PDB file of C-alpha atoms in Angstrom:
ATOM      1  CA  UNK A   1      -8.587  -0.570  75.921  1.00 43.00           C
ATOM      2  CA  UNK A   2      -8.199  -0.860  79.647  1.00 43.00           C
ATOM      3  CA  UNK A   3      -9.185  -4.298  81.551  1.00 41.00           C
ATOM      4  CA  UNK A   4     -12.433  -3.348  83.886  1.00 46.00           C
ATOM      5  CA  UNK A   5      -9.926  -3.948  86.937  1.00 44.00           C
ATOM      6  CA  UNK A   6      -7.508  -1.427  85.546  1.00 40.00           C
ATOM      7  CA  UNK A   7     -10.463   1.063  85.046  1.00 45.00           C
ATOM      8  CA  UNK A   8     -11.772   0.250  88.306  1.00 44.00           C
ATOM      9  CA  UNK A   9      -8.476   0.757  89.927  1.00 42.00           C
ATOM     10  CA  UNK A  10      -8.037   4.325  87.895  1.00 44.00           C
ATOM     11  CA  UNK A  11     -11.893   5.844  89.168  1.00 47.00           C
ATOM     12  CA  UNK A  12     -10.947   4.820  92.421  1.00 45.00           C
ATOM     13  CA  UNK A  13     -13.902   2.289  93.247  1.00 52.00           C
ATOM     14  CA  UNK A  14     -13.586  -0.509  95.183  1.00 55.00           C
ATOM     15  CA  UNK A  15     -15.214  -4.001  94.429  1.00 60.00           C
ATOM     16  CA  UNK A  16     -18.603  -3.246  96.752  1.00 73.00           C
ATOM     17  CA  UNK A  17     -19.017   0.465  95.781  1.00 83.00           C
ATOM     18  CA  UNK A  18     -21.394   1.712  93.450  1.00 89.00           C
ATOM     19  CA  UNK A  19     -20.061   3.018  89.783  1.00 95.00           C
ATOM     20  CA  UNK A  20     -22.386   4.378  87.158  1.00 94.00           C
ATOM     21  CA  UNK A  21     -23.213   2.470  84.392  1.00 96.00           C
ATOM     22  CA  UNK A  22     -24.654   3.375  81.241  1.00 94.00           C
ATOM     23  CA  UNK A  23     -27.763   1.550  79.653  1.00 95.00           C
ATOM     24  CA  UNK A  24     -29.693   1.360  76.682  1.00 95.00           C
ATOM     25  CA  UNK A  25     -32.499  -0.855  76.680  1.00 96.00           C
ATOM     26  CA  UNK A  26     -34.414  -1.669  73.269  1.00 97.00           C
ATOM     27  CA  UNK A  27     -37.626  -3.073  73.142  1.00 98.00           C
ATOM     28  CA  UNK A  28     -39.761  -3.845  70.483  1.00 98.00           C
ATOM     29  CA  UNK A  29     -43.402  -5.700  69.473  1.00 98.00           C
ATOM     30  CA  UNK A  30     -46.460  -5.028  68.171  1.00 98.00           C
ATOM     31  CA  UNK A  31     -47.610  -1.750  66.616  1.00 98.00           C
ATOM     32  CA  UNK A  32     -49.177   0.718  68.696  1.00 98.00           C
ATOM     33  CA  UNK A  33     -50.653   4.212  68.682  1.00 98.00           C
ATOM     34  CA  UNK A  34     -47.873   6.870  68.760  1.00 97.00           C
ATOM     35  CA  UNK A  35     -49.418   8.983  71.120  1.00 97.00           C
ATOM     36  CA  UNK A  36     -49.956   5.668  73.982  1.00 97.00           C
ATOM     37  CA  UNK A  37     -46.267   4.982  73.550  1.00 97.00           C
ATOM     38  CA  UNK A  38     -45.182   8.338  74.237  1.00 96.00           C
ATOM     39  CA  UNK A  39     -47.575   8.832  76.990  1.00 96.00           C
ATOM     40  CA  UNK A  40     -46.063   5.732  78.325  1.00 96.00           C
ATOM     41  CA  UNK A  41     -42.396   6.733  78.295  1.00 95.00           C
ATOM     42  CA  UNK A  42     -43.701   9.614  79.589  1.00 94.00           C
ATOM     43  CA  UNK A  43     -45.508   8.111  82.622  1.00 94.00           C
ATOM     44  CA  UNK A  44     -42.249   5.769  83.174  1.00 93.00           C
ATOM     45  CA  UNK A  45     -39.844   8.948  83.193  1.00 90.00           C
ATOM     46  CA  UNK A  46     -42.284  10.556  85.574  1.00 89.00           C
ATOM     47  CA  UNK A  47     -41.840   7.814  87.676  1.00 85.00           C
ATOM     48  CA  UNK A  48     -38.001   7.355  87.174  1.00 80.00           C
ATOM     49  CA  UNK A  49     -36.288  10.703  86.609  1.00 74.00           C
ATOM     50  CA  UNK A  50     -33.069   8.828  85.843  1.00 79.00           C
ATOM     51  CA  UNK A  51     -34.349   8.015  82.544  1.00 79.00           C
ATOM     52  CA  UNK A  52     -32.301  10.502  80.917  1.00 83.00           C
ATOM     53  CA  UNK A  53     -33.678   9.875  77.093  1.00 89.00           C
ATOM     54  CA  UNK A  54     -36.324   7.920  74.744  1.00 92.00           C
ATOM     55  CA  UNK A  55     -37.053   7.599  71.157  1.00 93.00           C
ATOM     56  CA  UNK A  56     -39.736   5.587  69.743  1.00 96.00           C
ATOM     57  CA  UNK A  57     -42.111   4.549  66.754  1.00 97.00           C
ATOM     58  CA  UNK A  58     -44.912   2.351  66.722  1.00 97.00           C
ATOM     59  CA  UNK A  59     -43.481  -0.833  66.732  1.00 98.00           C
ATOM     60  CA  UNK A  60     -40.118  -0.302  68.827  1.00 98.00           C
ATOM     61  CA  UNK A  61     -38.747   2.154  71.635  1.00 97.00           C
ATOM     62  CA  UNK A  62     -34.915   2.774  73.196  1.00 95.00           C
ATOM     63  CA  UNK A  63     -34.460   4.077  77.085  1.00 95.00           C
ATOM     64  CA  UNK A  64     -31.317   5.377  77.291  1.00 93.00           C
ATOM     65  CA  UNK A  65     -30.348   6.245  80.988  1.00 92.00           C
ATOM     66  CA  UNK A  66     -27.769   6.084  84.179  1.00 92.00           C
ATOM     67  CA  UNK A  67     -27.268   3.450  86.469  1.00 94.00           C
ATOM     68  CA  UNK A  68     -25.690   3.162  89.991  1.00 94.00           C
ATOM     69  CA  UNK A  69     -24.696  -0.160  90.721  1.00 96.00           C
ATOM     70  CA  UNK A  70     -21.510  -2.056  92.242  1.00 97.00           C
ATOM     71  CA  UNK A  71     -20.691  -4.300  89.149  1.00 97.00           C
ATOM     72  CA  UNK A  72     -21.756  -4.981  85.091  1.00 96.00           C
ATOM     73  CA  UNK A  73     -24.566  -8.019  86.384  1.00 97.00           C
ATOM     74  CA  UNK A  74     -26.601  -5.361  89.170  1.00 97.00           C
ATOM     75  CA  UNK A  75     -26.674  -2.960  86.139  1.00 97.00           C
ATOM     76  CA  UNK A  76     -28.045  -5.444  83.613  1.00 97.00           C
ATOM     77  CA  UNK A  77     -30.775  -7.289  86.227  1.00 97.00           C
ATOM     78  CA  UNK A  78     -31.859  -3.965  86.988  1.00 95.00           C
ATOM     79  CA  UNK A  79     -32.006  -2.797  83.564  1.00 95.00           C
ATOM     80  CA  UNK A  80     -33.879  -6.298  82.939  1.00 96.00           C
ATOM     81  CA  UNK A  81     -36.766  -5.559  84.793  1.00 95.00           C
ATOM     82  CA  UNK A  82     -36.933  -2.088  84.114  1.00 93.00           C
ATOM     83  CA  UNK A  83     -39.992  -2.664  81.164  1.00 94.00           C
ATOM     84  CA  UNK A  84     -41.503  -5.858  82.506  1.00 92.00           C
ATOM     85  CA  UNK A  85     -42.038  -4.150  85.947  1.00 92.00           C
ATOM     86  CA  UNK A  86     -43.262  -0.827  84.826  1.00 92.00           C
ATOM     87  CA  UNK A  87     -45.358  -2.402  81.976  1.00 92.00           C
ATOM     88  CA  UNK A  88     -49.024  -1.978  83.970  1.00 91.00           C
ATOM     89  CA  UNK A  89     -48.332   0.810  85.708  1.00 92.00           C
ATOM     90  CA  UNK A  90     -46.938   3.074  83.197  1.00 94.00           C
ATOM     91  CA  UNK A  91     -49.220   1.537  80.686  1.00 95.00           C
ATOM     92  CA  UNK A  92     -46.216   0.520  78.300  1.00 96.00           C
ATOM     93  CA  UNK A  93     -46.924  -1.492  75.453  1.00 97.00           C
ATOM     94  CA  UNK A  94     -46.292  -5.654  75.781  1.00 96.00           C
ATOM     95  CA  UNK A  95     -43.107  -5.500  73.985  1.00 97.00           C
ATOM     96  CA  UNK A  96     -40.112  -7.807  74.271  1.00 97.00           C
ATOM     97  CA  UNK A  97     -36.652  -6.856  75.160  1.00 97.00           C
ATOM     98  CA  UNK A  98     -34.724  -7.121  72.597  1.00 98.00           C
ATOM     99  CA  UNK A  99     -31.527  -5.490  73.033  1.00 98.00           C
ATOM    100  CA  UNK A 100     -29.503  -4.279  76.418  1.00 98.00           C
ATOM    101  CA  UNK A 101     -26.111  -2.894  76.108  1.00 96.00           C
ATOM    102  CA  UNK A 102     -24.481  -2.221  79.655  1.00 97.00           C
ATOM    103  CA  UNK A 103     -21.173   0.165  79.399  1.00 95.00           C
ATOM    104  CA  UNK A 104     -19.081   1.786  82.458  1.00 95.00           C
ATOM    105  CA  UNK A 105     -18.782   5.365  82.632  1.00 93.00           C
ATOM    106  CA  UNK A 106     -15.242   5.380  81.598  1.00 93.00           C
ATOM    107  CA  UNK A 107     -16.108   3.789  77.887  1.00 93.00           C
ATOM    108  CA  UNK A 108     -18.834   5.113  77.050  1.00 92.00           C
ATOM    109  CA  UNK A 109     -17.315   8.731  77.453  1.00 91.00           C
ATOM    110  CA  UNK A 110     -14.115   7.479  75.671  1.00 92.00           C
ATOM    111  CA  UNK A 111     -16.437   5.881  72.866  1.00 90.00           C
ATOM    112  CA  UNK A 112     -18.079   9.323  72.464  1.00 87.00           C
ATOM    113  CA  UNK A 113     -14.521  11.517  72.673  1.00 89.00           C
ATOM    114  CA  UNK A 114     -13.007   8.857  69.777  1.00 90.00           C
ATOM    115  CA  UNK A 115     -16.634   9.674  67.692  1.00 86.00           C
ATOM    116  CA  UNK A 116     -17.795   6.230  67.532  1.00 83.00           C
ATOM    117  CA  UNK A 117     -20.340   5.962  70.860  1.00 72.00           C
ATOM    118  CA  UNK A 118     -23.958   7.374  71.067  1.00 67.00           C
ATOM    119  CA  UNK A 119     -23.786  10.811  71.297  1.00 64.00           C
ATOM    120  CA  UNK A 120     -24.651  12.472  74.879  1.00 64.00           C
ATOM    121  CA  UNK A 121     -28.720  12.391  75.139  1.00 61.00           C
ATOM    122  CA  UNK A 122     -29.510  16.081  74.068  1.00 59.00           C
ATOM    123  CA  UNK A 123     -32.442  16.684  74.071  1.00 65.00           C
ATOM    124  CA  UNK A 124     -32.946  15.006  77.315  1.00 77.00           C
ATOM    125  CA  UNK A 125     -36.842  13.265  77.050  1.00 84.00           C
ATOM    126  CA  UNK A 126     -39.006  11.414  75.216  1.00 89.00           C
ATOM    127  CA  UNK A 127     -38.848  11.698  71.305  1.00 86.00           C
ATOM    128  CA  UNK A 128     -39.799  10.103  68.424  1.00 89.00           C
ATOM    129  CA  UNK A 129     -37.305   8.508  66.050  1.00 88.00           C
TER     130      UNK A 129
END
């Protein structure tokens, strides 16, 4: 597997311009109504349109979605604050990050050519599990 510098170095990107970075965020808590957490995700991909996907039950919810940012840490913060930010407004349940997996574009299409990454988000929206 390539070093990041080597795949850096092969996209072309320098150290201070944006790359895209893949994220999936998993949160989980409480139960709660079905329908709130989908209207929820809903209300949060309204407001974000790069939120490519979302599955969830009642007790636990992944965002699975694109980010622009110069390195791995930008991506992550970002991705950090994504649910804690847009808890009130989208009416999102209180739930906890619990996972946050942060991959370059490079890997996580060579994860999903070698079979062994999360397939591409088709359908694109919010579904349940």
């Amino acid at each position: 597997m390539a070093s990041v510098g080597e795949a850096q170095r092969r996209e072309g990107a320098g150290a201070d311009e944006p790359r895209l970075w893949h994220i999936t965020l998993s949160v989980a808590g409480q139960e709660a109504p079905l329908p709130d957490v989908r209207r929820g995700l809903e209300r949060l991909a309204d407001d974000h349109p790069f939120l490519l996907t979302s599955r969830y039950a009642s007790d636990h919810a992944e965002i699975r979605y694109w980010e622009e940012a110069r390195d791995l840490h930008d991506a992550a913060a970002v991705a950090l604050r994504l649910w804690g930010e847009h808890r009130r407004t989208a009416k999102l349940p209180p739930w906890e990050i619990v996972g946050l997996e942060v991959i370059g574009r490079e890997t996580y299409h060579q994860r999903v050519a070698e079979g062994y990454g999360p397939p591409p988000a088709v359908p694109v929206g919010v579904h349940p599990f």
